[in-house]
Amino acid sequence: MCGIVAYLGNKQAYPILINGLKRLEYRGYDSAGVALLNGTMNVFKKKGKVQDLVDSIENKSTKGTIGMGHTRWATHGKPDDINAHPHISTSGKLVLVHNGIIENYAILKEALKKIGHVFNTETDTEVLVNLIEEVQKTDKISLEEAVRVALTKVTGAYAIVVMDKDEPNKLVAARKSSPLVVGIGDDEFYLASDGTPIVEHTRKVVYIKDEEIVTLTRAGEMSIMSISNEKQTPFIQELEMEIESLEKGGYDYFMLKEINEQPNTIRECIRGRLNAEEGWIKLSGVDNMLNKLINAQRFIFVGCGTSWHAGLIGEYLFEDLARVSVEVEYASEFRYRNPIITDKDIVFAISQSGETADTLAAIQLAKERGASIYGVVNVVGSSIARAADEGSYIHAGPEIGVASTKAFTGQVTLLSMIALTLAHKKGTISNAYYRQLITELELIPQKVGEVLKIENQIKYIAKEIQDAPNALYLGRGYNFPVALEGALKLKEISYIHAEGYPAAEMKHGPIALIDENMPVIVMATNKSAYEKIISNIQEVKARGGRVIAIITEDDKEIRELADYSIEIPETEEPLTPLISVIPLQLLSYHIALLRGCNVDQPRNLAKSVTVE
Ligand code: AGP
């Protein structure tokens, strides 16, 4: 996902922009650039990392107290110096950075070419900056008015910042579907895709809403217009983010830091919402929608990737405990298959970033068809959080590593609390079992901490299978979605092809793959299907496969049977995923490290996919 940073004030913009872009690196990108205005417009762009951009600028002039920066994740046009942002209009007067996709850029490009605009790149963004220039020139209007009029001709998603060579005291920004935040400093303004480049300078922020155009001036004025030309009142909020949460805190990678944060982030998710001693769970979002939730005939969970896996666990929890029907949908499929949705449905949107385009579009479709939307989101103030009717934040703090870890356990913790609340209110589980489960849920952070202590044992196993060309993850019941999640973790950061499968499905095909080169990771903690899991392990062993079993502490039988075993503390079956996923996160991390992969920014991946 692209990243945007911009500055207008009394400091030199360049160091602020570069540091801001480095804060946004976690979003995934393939090129970077900055534009600085100091009498002349200086634009520097480079394929590669932000440091490559800095190295390429060397001793060129980077002066200027107004400027913008961008990290690009290529959508239209290959990653190279030319297609990198910022983009410049034909006359050289306007410069623009953009996060999103202009769907109708080809038609606009043809029309602009016919009236003399020259294009040097393959991007949709260059079309946008020339459209704004054409409108400004033809209609003889202000920059902000030209931006507004031009955007009425555009279909697609955008977060943009524009500046005019002849107006060094003004920045204009706008958004639709892609996030953009204004930071308000002392006689200075910041703009960024999220709070991470802003928080070290100011906590006063305004989240730009969809189809709003913001004008910022050096005199300290901020004005917001809607695309339909109505003045909007800025809503100034406090940015809830700690700067140290953006630092690695002594860990080699953000991913390892975030894996180790999970005892605390699960505690944060529970804090003030669950009291085992007094026997209650309290979620304001649930309370505000309680009747609908209690009487819902069907829940639809939509998400992508890891968030979809969390939704699968939610399905097991809601059906097992609250006895209500759940469908789990890939957001990208749900939004295009013309699904049956009624006003009796409740759609849960599960998303760490709260900006995933497919998930956002899926809930917009569901809303149009009358469903109620509940957000399970990490990033406060994100688009999905604001589009939902009600919701709960998972309070995992910024997740920087592209591979989601603490957000996953935060999502599952929250879904567990909602399932328990509904089950208790509906009387679908006994009060005794309810108290047992919330008591156990309160103990989960400590049990996760115990698993983190056996990292060295997991590192040893990683060495044993680091060269495997493929891997198979098997699980049953609550551990089936965990097997899927473990496989996703391995493939996305170590580039080993891995598949998750229901353990019983193995004999319906995948067993043909088993040989001594195929490590099989078996989630074997289920009490309810213990004998069957043992049979699965024996089937793998009989064909020469190597078995790595995730087992409950002191399970001697499977320890004897498996080639390697990782013991985790026992817990109630519905809460198992919160613990059994931890060894899989560490295993994928160490295998990726051994294979020399960039763990925090795996190739081709972005932290949040705000494009379709
Ligand atoms: C997970 O490790 C991946 N990085 C990816 O699958 C991610 O879960 C997916 O893109 C959804 O993102 P979201 O939770 O921010 O919506």
PDB file of N, CA, C and O in Angstrom, residues 365-431:
ATOM      1  N   LEU A 365     -21.472  -2.809   0.458  1.00  0.00           N
ATOM      2  CA  LEU A 365     -22.521  -3.578  -0.240  1.00  0.00           C
ATOM      3  C   LEU A 365     -23.550  -4.081   0.772  1.00  0.00           C
ATOM      4  O   LEU A 365     -24.757  -3.935   0.596  1.00  0.00           O
ATOM      5  N   ALA A 366     -23.060  -4.629   1.870  1.00  0.00           N
ATOM      6  CA  ALA A 366     -23.962  -5.188   2.890  1.00  0.00           C
ATOM      7  C   ALA A 366     -24.853  -4.096   3.477  1.00  0.00           C
ATOM      8  O   ALA A 366     -26.046  -4.299   3.693  1.00  0.00           O
ATOM      9  N   LYS A 367     -24.268  -2.907   3.688  1.00  0.00           N
ATOM     10  CA  LYS A 367     -25.063  -1.800   4.242  1.00  0.00           C
ATOM     11  C   LYS A 367     -26.166  -1.396   3.269  1.00  0.00           C
ATOM     12  O   LYS A 367     -27.305  -1.185   3.651  1.00  0.00           O
ATOM     13  N   GLU A 368     -25.789  -1.325   1.976  1.00  0.00           N
ATOM     14  CA  GLU A 368     -26.791  -0.942   0.962  1.00  0.00           C
ATOM     15  C   GLU A 368     -27.970  -1.917   0.981  1.00  0.00           C
ATOM     16  O   GLU A 368     -29.097  -1.550   0.726  1.00  0.00           O
ATOM     17  N   ARG A 369     -27.699  -3.181   1.341  1.00  0.00           N
ATOM     18  CA  ARG A 369     -28.775  -4.188   1.319  1.00  0.00           C
ATOM     19  C   ARG A 369     -29.389  -4.387   2.702  1.00  0.00           C
ATOM     20  O   ARG A 369     -30.055  -5.373   2.964  1.00  0.00           O
ATOM     21  N   GLY A 370     -29.086  -3.460   3.607  1.00  0.00           N
ATOM     22  CA  GLY A 370     -29.831  -3.421   4.863  1.00  0.00           C
ATOM     23  C   GLY A 370     -29.198  -4.087   6.053  1.00  0.00           C
ATOM     24  O   GLY A 370     -29.737  -4.038   7.158  1.00  0.00           O
ATOM     25  N   ALA A 371     -28.013  -4.720   5.866  1.00  0.00           N
ATOM     26  CA  ALA A 371     -27.405  -5.427   7.008  1.00  0.00           C
ATOM     27  C   ALA A 371     -26.832  -4.408   7.989  1.00  0.00           C
ATOM     28  O   ALA A 371     -26.514  -3.277   7.634  1.00  0.00           O
ATOM     29  N   SER A 372     -26.687  -4.868   9.246  1.00  0.00           N
ATOM     30  CA  SER A 372     -25.980  -4.058  10.253  1.00  0.00           C
ATOM     31  C   SER A 372     -24.524  -4.498  10.248  1.00  0.00           C
ATOM     32  O   SER A 372     -24.225  -5.670  10.027  1.00  0.00           O
ATOM     33  N   ILE A 373     -23.639  -3.529  10.500  1.00  0.00           N
ATOM     34  CA  ILE A 373     -22.195  -3.806  10.398  1.00  0.00           C
ATOM     35  C   ILE A 373     -21.535  -3.652  11.755  1.00  0.00           C
ATOM     36  O   ILE A 373     -21.725  -2.636  12.438  1.00  0.00           O
ATOM     37  N   TYR A 374     -20.749  -4.667  12.127  1.00  0.00           N
ATOM     38  CA  TYR A 374     -19.965  -4.606  13.365  1.00  0.00           C
ATOM     39  C   TYR A 374     -18.493  -4.691  12.991  1.00  0.00           C
ATOM     40  O   TYR A 374     -18.070  -5.629  12.324  1.00  0.00           O
ATOM     41  N   GLY A 375     -17.714  -3.690  13.416  1.00  0.00           N
ATOM     42  CA  GLY A 375     -16.296  -3.679  13.066  1.00  0.00           C
ATOM     43  C   GLY A 375     -15.436  -4.316  14.139  1.00  0.00           C
ATOM     44  O   GLY A 375     -15.617  -4.042  15.327  1.00  0.00           O
ATOM     45  N   VAL A 376     -14.527  -5.197  13.723  1.00  0.00           N
ATOM     46  CA  VAL A 376     -13.493  -5.747  14.622  1.00  0.00           C
ATOM     47  C   VAL A 376     -12.173  -5.291  14.023  1.00  0.00           C
ATOM     48  O   VAL A 376     -11.647  -5.893  13.087  1.00  0.00           O
ATOM     49  N   VAL A 377     -11.656  -4.157  14.529  1.00  0.00           N
ATOM     50  CA  VAL A 377     -10.591  -3.425  13.844  1.00  0.00           C
ATOM     51  C   VAL A 377      -9.486  -3.046  14.831  1.00  0.00           C
ATOM     52  O   VAL A 377      -9.740  -2.906  16.028  1.00  0.00           O
ATOM     53  N   ASN A 378      -8.259  -2.882  14.311  1.00  0.00           N
ATOM     54  CA  ASN A 378      -7.174  -2.441  15.177  1.00  0.00           C
ATOM     55  C   ASN A 378      -6.917  -0.935  15.077  1.00  0.00           C
ATOM     56  O   ASN A 378      -6.794  -0.266  16.095  1.00  0.00           O
ATOM     57  N   VAL A 379      -6.847  -0.407  13.860  1.00  0.00           N
ATOM     58  CA  VAL A 379      -6.456   1.007  13.706  1.00  0.00           C
ATOM     59  C   VAL A 379      -7.630   1.946  14.007  1.00  0.00           C
ATOM     60  O   VAL A 379      -8.655   1.913  13.322  1.00  0.00           O
ATOM     61  N   VAL A 380      -7.454   2.738  15.031  1.00  0.00           N
ATOM     62  CA  VAL A 380      -8.514   3.661  15.475  1.00  0.00           C
ATOM     63  C   VAL A 380      -8.766   4.718  14.393  1.00  0.00           C
ATOM     64  O   VAL A 380      -7.831   5.231  13.782  1.00  0.00           O
ATOM     65  N   GLY A 381     -10.036   4.953  14.113  1.00  0.00           N
ATOM     66  CA  GLY A 381     -10.384   6.014  13.153  1.00  0.00           C
ATOM     67  C   GLY A 381     -10.230   5.583  11.706  1.00  0.00           C
ATOM     68  O   GLY A 381     -10.371   6.365  10.788  1.00  0.00           O
ATOM     69  N   SER A 382      -9.964   4.295  11.490  1.00  0.00           N
ATOM     70  CA  SER A 382      -9.767   3.818  10.107  1.00  0.00           C
ATOM     71  C   SER A 382     -11.110   3.770   9.375  1.00  0.00           C
ATOM     72  O   SER A 382     -12.176   3.844   9.980  1.00  0.00           O
ATOM     73  N   SER A 383     -11.025   3.626   8.057  1.00  0.00           N
ATOM     74  CA  SER A 383     -12.236   3.719   7.226  1.00  0.00           C
ATOM     75  C   SER A 383     -13.275   2.670   7.600  1.00  0.00           C
ATOM     76  O   SER A 383     -14.461   2.961   7.703  1.00  0.00           O
ATOM     77  N   ILE A 384     -12.829   1.423   7.837  1.00  0.00           N
ATOM     78  CA  ILE A 384     -13.788   0.356   8.169  1.00  0.00           C
ATOM     79  C   ILE A 384     -14.396   0.625   9.540  1.00  0.00           C
ATOM     80  O   ILE A 384     -15.604   0.472   9.743  1.00  0.00           O
ATOM     81  N   ALA A 385     -13.589   1.106  10.468  1.00  0.00           N
ATOM     82  CA  ALA A 385     -14.108   1.418  11.815  1.00  0.00           C
ATOM     83  C   ALA A 385     -15.196   2.472  11.706  1.00  0.00           C
ATOM     84  O   ALA A 385     -16.233   2.385  12.357  1.00  0.00           O
ATOM     85  N   ARG A 386     -14.964   3.459  10.824  1.00  0.00           N
ATOM     86  CA  ARG A 386     -15.940   4.540  10.708  1.00  0.00           C
ATOM     87  C   ARG A 386     -17.140   4.154   9.866  1.00  0.00           C
ATOM     88  O   ARG A 386     -18.209   4.712  10.003  1.00  0.00           O
ATOM     89  N   ALA A 387     -16.971   3.145   9.008  1.00  0.00           N
ATOM     90  CA  ALA A 387     -18.115   2.724   8.175  1.00  0.00           C
ATOM     91  C   ALA A 387     -19.059   1.805   8.951  1.00  0.00           C
ATOM     92  O   ALA A 387     -20.225   1.658   8.598  1.00  0.00           O
ATOM     93  N   ALA A 388     -18.559   1.193  10.025  1.00  0.00           N
ATOM     94  CA  ALA A 388     -19.393   0.225  10.771  1.00  0.00           C
ATOM     95  C   ALA A 388     -20.440   0.947  11.617  1.00  0.00           C
ATOM     96  O   ALA A 388     -20.225   2.085  12.049  1.00  0.00           O
ATOM     97  N   ASP A 389     -21.552   0.237  11.874  1.00  0.00           N
ATOM     98  CA  ASP A 389     -22.591   0.813  12.749  1.00  0.00           C
ATOM     99  C   ASP A 389     -22.129   0.776  14.203  1.00  0.00           C
ATOM    100  O   ASP A 389     -22.344   1.672  14.984  1.00  0.00           O
ATOM    101  N   GLU A 390     -21.509  -0.324  14.559  1.00  0.00           N
ATOM    102  CA  GLU A 390     -20.939  -0.486  15.898  1.00  0.00           C
ATOM    103  C   GLU A 390     -19.635  -1.275  15.758  1.00  0.00           C
ATOM    104  O   GLU A 390     -19.343  -1.801  14.674  1.00  0.00           O
ATOM    105  N   GLY A 391     -18.903  -1.397  16.834  1.00  0.00           N
ATOM    106  CA  GLY A 391     -17.681  -2.191  16.717  1.00  0.00           C
ATOM    107  C   GLY A 391     -16.854  -2.158  17.973  1.00  0.00           C
ATOM    108  O   GLY A 391     -17.227  -1.497  18.949  1.00  0.00           O
ATOM    109  N   SER A 392     -15.755  -2.905  17.925  1.00  0.00           N
ATOM    110  CA  SER A 392     -14.824  -2.923  19.056  1.00  0.00           C
ATOM    111  C   SER A 392     -13.409  -2.890  18.492  1.00  0.00           C
ATOM    112  O   SER A 392     -13.105  -3.626  17.541  1.00  0.00           O
ATOM    113  N   TYR A 393     -12.569  -2.044  19.077  1.00  0.00           N
ATOM    114  CA  TYR A 393     -11.165  -2.033  18.682  1.00  0.00           C
ATOM    115  C   TYR A 393     -10.437  -3.146  19.445  1.00  0.00           C
ATOM    116  O   TYR A 393     -10.770  -3.443  20.592  1.00  0.00           O
ATOM    117  N   ILE A 394      -9.418  -3.733  18.790  1.00  0.00           N
ATOM    118  CA  ILE A 394      -8.708  -4.838  19.473  1.00  0.00           C
ATOM    119  C   ILE A 394      -7.565  -4.307  20.335  1.00  0.00           C
ATOM    120  O   ILE A 394      -6.976  -5.042  21.110  1.00  0.00           O
ATOM    121  N   HIS A 395      -7.218  -3.001  20.195  1.00  0.00           N
ATOM    122  CA  HIS A 395      -6.183  -2.388  21.036  1.00  0.00           C
ATOM    123  C   HIS A 395      -4.853  -3.135  21.020  1.00  0.00           C
ATOM    124  O   HIS A 395      -4.207  -3.301  22.055  1.00  0.00           O
ATOM    125  N   ALA A 396      -4.436  -3.569  19.829  1.00  0.00           N
ATOM    126  CA  ALA A 396      -3.143  -4.277  19.731  1.00  0.00           C
ATOM    127  C   ALA A 396      -2.000  -3.294  19.494  1.00  0.00           C
ATOM    128  O   ALA A 396      -0.836  -3.698  19.460  1.00  0.00           O
ATOM    129  N   GLY A 397      -2.309  -2.004  19.293  1.00  0.00           N
ATOM    130  CA  GLY A 397      -1.249  -1.043  18.972  1.00  0.00           C
ATOM    131  C   GLY A 397      -0.810  -1.217  17.524  1.00  0.00           C
ATOM    132  O   GLY A 397      -1.214  -2.175  16.859  1.00  0.00           O
ATOM    133  N   PRO A 398       0.011  -0.262  17.002  1.00  0.00           N
ATOM    134  CA  PRO A 398       0.392  -0.341  15.586  1.00  0.00           C
ATOM    135  C   PRO A 398       1.067  -1.673  15.276  1.00  0.00           C
ATOM    136  O   PRO A 398       1.976  -2.088  15.985  1.00  0.00           O
ATOM    137  N   GLU A 399       0.578  -2.345  14.251  1.00  0.00           N
ATOM    138  CA  GLU A 399       1.224  -3.597  13.816  1.00  0.00           C
ATOM    139  C   GLU A 399       2.029  -3.254  12.571  1.00  0.00           C
ATOM    140  O   GLU A 399       1.469  -2.953  11.515  1.00  0.00           O
ATOM    141  N   ILE A 400       3.359  -3.269  12.720  1.00  0.00           N
ATOM    142  CA  ILE A 400       4.249  -2.799  11.660  1.00  0.00           C
ATOM    143  C   ILE A 400       4.658  -3.933  10.731  1.00  0.00           C
ATOM    144  O   ILE A 400       4.687  -3.772   9.520  1.00  0.00           O
ATOM    145  N   GLY A 401       4.945  -5.082  11.295  1.00  0.00           N
ATOM    146  CA  GLY A 401       5.336  -6.228  10.459  1.00  0.00           C
ATOM    147  C   GLY A 401       4.219  -6.571   9.492  1.00  0.00           C
ATOM    148  O   GLY A 401       3.050  -6.602   9.886  1.00  0.00           O
ATOM    149  N   VAL A 402       4.588  -6.809   8.235  1.00  0.00           N
ATOM    150  CA  VAL A 402       3.561  -7.128   7.229  1.00  0.00           C
ATOM    151  C   VAL A 402       2.807  -8.396   7.615  1.00  0.00           C
ATOM    152  O   VAL A 402       1.605  -8.507   7.463  1.00  0.00           O
ATOM    153  N   ALA A 403       3.496  -9.381   8.152  1.00  0.00           N
ATOM    154  CA  ALA A 403       2.841 -10.625   8.574  1.00  0.00           C
ATOM    155  C   ALA A 403       2.114 -10.353   9.891  1.00  0.00           C
ATOM    156  O   ALA A 403       2.714  -9.993  10.897  1.00  0.00           O
ATOM    157  N   SER A 404       0.806 -10.541   9.869  1.00  0.00           N
ATOM    158  CA  SER A 404      -0.008 -10.187  11.029  1.00  0.00           C
ATOM    159  C   SER A 404       0.114 -11.249  12.118  1.00  0.00           C
ATOM    160  O   SER A 404      -0.024 -12.441  11.847  1.00  0.00           O
ATOM    161  N   THR A 405       0.381 -10.814  13.332  1.00  0.00           N
ATOM    162  CA  THR A 405       0.521 -11.753  14.453  1.00  0.00           C
ATOM    163  C   THR A 405      -0.337 -11.283  15.639  1.00  0.00           C
ATOM    164  O   THR A 405      -1.358 -11.889  15.934  1.00  0.00           O
ATOM    165  N   LYS A 406       0.048 -10.177  16.263  1.00  0.00           N
ATOM    166  CA  LYS A 406      -0.680  -9.724  17.460  1.00  0.00           C
ATOM    167  C   LYS A 406      -2.095  -9.257  17.093  1.00  0.00           C
ATOM    168  O   LYS A 406      -3.011  -9.334  17.906  1.00  0.00           O
ATOM    169  N   ALA A 407      -2.287  -8.821  15.867  1.00  0.00           N
ATOM    170  CA  ALA A 407      -3.646  -8.431  15.460  1.00  0.00           C
ATOM    171  C   ALA A 407      -4.531  -9.668  15.371  1.00  0.00           C
ATOM    172  O   ALA A 407      -5.706  -9.643  15.775  1.00  0.00           O
ATOM    173  N   PHE A 408      -3.961 -10.760  14.913  1.00  0.00           N
ATOM    174  CA  PHE A 408      -4.724 -12.017  14.809  1.00  0.00           C
ATOM    175  C   PHE A 408      -5.203 -12.465  16.183  1.00  0.00           C
ATOM    176  O   PHE A 408      -6.396 -12.712  16.396  1.00  0.00           O
ATOM    177  N   THR A 409      -4.299 -12.518  17.145  1.00  0.00           N
ATOM    178  CA  THR A 409      -4.723 -12.961  18.481  1.00  0.00           C
ATOM    179  C   THR A 409      -5.644 -11.931  19.128  1.00  0.00           C
ATOM    180  O   THR A 409      -6.551 -12.293  19.893  1.00  0.00           O
ATOM    181  N   GLY A 410      -5.487 -10.660  18.754  1.00  0.00           N
ATOM    182  CA  GLY A 410      -6.425  -9.641  19.263  1.00  0.00           C
ATOM    183  C   GLY A 410      -7.816  -9.839  18.692  1.00  0.00           C
ATOM    184  O   GLY A 410      -8.826  -9.780  19.417  1.00  0.00           O
ATOM    185  N   GLN A 411      -7.881 -10.123  17.399  1.00  0.00           N
ATOM    186  CA  GLN A 411      -9.184 -10.372  16.754  1.00  0.00           C
ATOM    187  C   GLN A 411      -9.856 -11.593  17.379  1.00  0.00           C
ATOM    188  O   GLN A 411     -11.046 -11.586  17.691  1.00  0.00           O
ATOM    189  N   VAL A 412      -9.079 -12.655  17.585  1.00  0.00           N
ATOM    190  CA  VAL A 412      -9.665 -13.893  18.138  1.00  0.00           C
ATOM    191  C   VAL A 412     -10.088 -13.677  19.583  1.00  0.00           C
ATOM    192  O   VAL A 412     -11.151 -14.158  20.014  1.00  0.00           O
ATOM    193  N   THR A 413      -9.324 -12.904  20.321  1.00  0.00           N
ATOM    194  CA  THR A 413      -9.709 -12.593  21.714  1.00  0.00           C
ATOM    195  C   THR A 413     -11.048 -11.858  21.744  1.00  0.00           C
ATOM    196  O   THR A 413     -11.952 -12.203  22.505  1.00  0.00           O
ATOM    197  N   LEU A 414     -11.181 -10.886  20.868  1.00  0.00           N
ATOM    198  CA  LEU A 414     -12.412 -10.088  20.832  1.00  0.00           C
ATOM    199  C   LEU A 414     -13.599 -10.951  20.405  1.00  0.00           C
ATOM    200  O   LEU A 414     -14.666 -10.922  21.018  1.00  0.00           O
ATOM    201  N   LEU A 415     -13.394 -11.763  19.378  1.00  0.00           N
ATOM    202  CA  LEU A 415     -14.480 -12.651  18.914  1.00  0.00           C
ATOM    203  C   LEU A 415     -14.864 -13.645  20.012  1.00  0.00           C
ATOM    204  O   LEU A 415     -16.037 -13.972  20.192  1.00  0.00           O
ATOM    205  N   SER A 416     -13.878 -14.088  20.791  1.00  0.00           N
ATOM    206  CA  SER A 416     -14.167 -15.000  21.913  1.00  0.00           C
ATOM    207  C   SER A 416     -15.044 -14.297  22.937  1.00  0.00           C
ATOM    208  O   SER A 416     -16.044 -14.859  23.412  1.00  0.00           O
ATOM    209  N   MET A 417     -14.724 -13.034  23.219  1.00  0.00           N
ATOM    210  CA  MET A 417     -15.515 -12.306  24.217  1.00  0.00           C
ATOM    211  C   MET A 417     -16.929 -12.051  23.709  1.00  0.00           C
ATOM    212  O   MET A 417     -17.904 -12.144  24.466  1.00  0.00           O
ATOM    213  N   ILE A 418     -17.075 -11.747  22.428  1.00  0.00           N
ATOM    214  CA  ILE A 418     -18.419 -11.510  21.885  1.00  0.00           C
ATOM    215  C   ILE A 418     -19.223 -12.811  21.888  1.00  0.00           C
ATOM    216  O   ILE A 418     -20.381 -12.853  22.324  1.00  0.00           O
ATOM    217  N   ALA A 419     -18.591 -13.905  21.475  1.00  0.00           N
ATOM    218  CA  ALA A 419     -19.291 -15.203  21.467  1.00  0.00           C
ATOM    219  C   ALA A 419     -19.730 -15.574  22.878  1.00  0.00           C
ATOM    220  O   ALA A 419     -20.866 -16.022  23.105  1.00  0.00           O
ATOM    221  N   LEU A 420     -18.867 -15.347  23.858  1.00  0.00           N
ATOM    222  CA  LEU A 420     -19.210 -15.678  25.247  1.00  0.00           C
ATOM    223  C   LEU A 420     -20.332 -14.793  25.762  1.00  0.00           C
ATOM    224  O   LEU A 420     -21.238 -15.259  26.467  1.00  0.00           O
ATOM    225  N   THR A 421     -20.301 -13.522  25.375  1.00  0.00           N
ATOM    226  CA  THR A 421     -21.365 -12.604  25.807  1.00  0.00           C
ATOM    227  C   THR A 421     -22.716 -13.066  25.265  1.00  0.00           C
ATOM    228  O   THR A 421     -23.696 -13.186  26.006  1.00  0.00           O
ATOM    229  N   LEU A 422     -22.755 -13.387  23.985  1.00  0.00           N
ATOM    230  CA  LEU A 422     -24.024 -13.822  23.363  1.00  0.00           C
ATOM    231  C   LEU A 422     -24.470 -15.156  23.947  1.00  0.00           C
ATOM    232  O   LEU A 422     -25.641 -15.359  24.281  1.00  0.00           O
ATOM    233  N   ALA A 423     -23.530 -16.070  24.137  1.00  0.00           N
ATOM    234  CA  ALA A 423     -23.875 -17.384  24.697  1.00  0.00           C
ATOM    235  C   ALA A 423     -24.444 -17.236  26.099  1.00  0.00           C
ATOM    236  O   ALA A 423     -25.431 -17.882  26.473  1.00  0.00           O
ATOM    237  N   HIS A 424     -23.859 -16.350  26.870  1.00  0.00           N
ATOM    238  CA  HIS A 424     -24.320 -16.137  28.257  1.00  0.00           C
ATOM    239  C   HIS A 424     -25.703 -15.485  28.267  1.00  0.00           C
ATOM    240  O   HIS A 424     -26.609 -15.931  28.975  1.00  0.00           O
ATOM    241  N   LYS A 425     -25.884 -14.471  27.415  1.00  0.00           N
ATOM    242  CA  LYS A 425     -27.178 -13.759  27.370  1.00  0.00           C
ATOM    243  C   LYS A 425     -28.275 -14.703  26.864  1.00  0.00           C
ATOM    244  O   LYS A 425     -29.422 -14.640  27.305  1.00  0.00           O
ATOM    245  N   LYS A 426     -27.919 -15.580  25.929  1.00  0.00           N
ATOM    246  CA  LYS A 426     -28.933 -16.468  25.332  1.00  0.00           C
ATOM    247  C   LYS A 426     -29.095 -17.754  26.121  1.00  0.00           C
ATOM    248  O   LYS A 426     -29.955 -18.577  25.840  1.00  0.00           O
ATOM    249  N   GLY A 427     -28.212 -17.955  27.093  1.00  0.00           N
ATOM    250  CA  GLY A 427     -28.312 -19.176  27.907  1.00  0.00           C
ATOM    251  C   GLY A 427     -27.958 -20.424  27.126  1.00  0.00           C
ATOM    252  O   GLY A 427     -28.382 -21.535  27.452  1.00  0.00           O
ATOM    253  N   THR A 428     -27.134 -20.280  26.071  1.00  0.00           N
ATOM    254  CA  THR A 428     -26.782 -21.470  25.267  1.00  0.00           C
ATOM    255  C   THR A 428     -25.605 -22.228  25.880  1.00  0.00           C
ATOM    256  O   THR A 428     -25.218 -23.270  25.401  1.00  0.00           O
ATOM    257  N   ILE A 429     -24.972 -21.617  26.908  1.00  0.00           N
ATOM    258  CA  ILE A 429     -23.986 -22.388  27.684  1.00  0.00           C
ATOM    259  C   ILE A 429     -24.354 -22.183  29.156  1.00  0.00           C
ATOM    260  O   ILE A 429     -24.955 -21.161  29.523  1.00  0.00           O
ATOM    261  N   SER A 430     -23.964 -23.149  29.991  1.00  0.00           N
ATOM    262  CA  SER A 430     -24.286 -23.029  31.423  1.00  0.00           C
ATOM    263  C   SER A 430     -23.488 -21.883  32.031  1.00  0.00           C
ATOM    264  O   SER A 430     -22.423 -21.512  31.524  1.00  0.00           O
ATOM    265  N   ASN A 431     -23.996 -21.345  33.138  1.00  0.00           N
ATOM    266  CA  ASN A 431     -23.269 -20.276  33.810  1.00  0.00           C
ATOM    267  C   ASN A 431     -21.902 -20.761  34.284  1.00  0.00           C
ATOM    268  O   ASN A 431     -20.907 -20.055  34.224  1.00  0.00           O
TER     269      ASN A 431
END
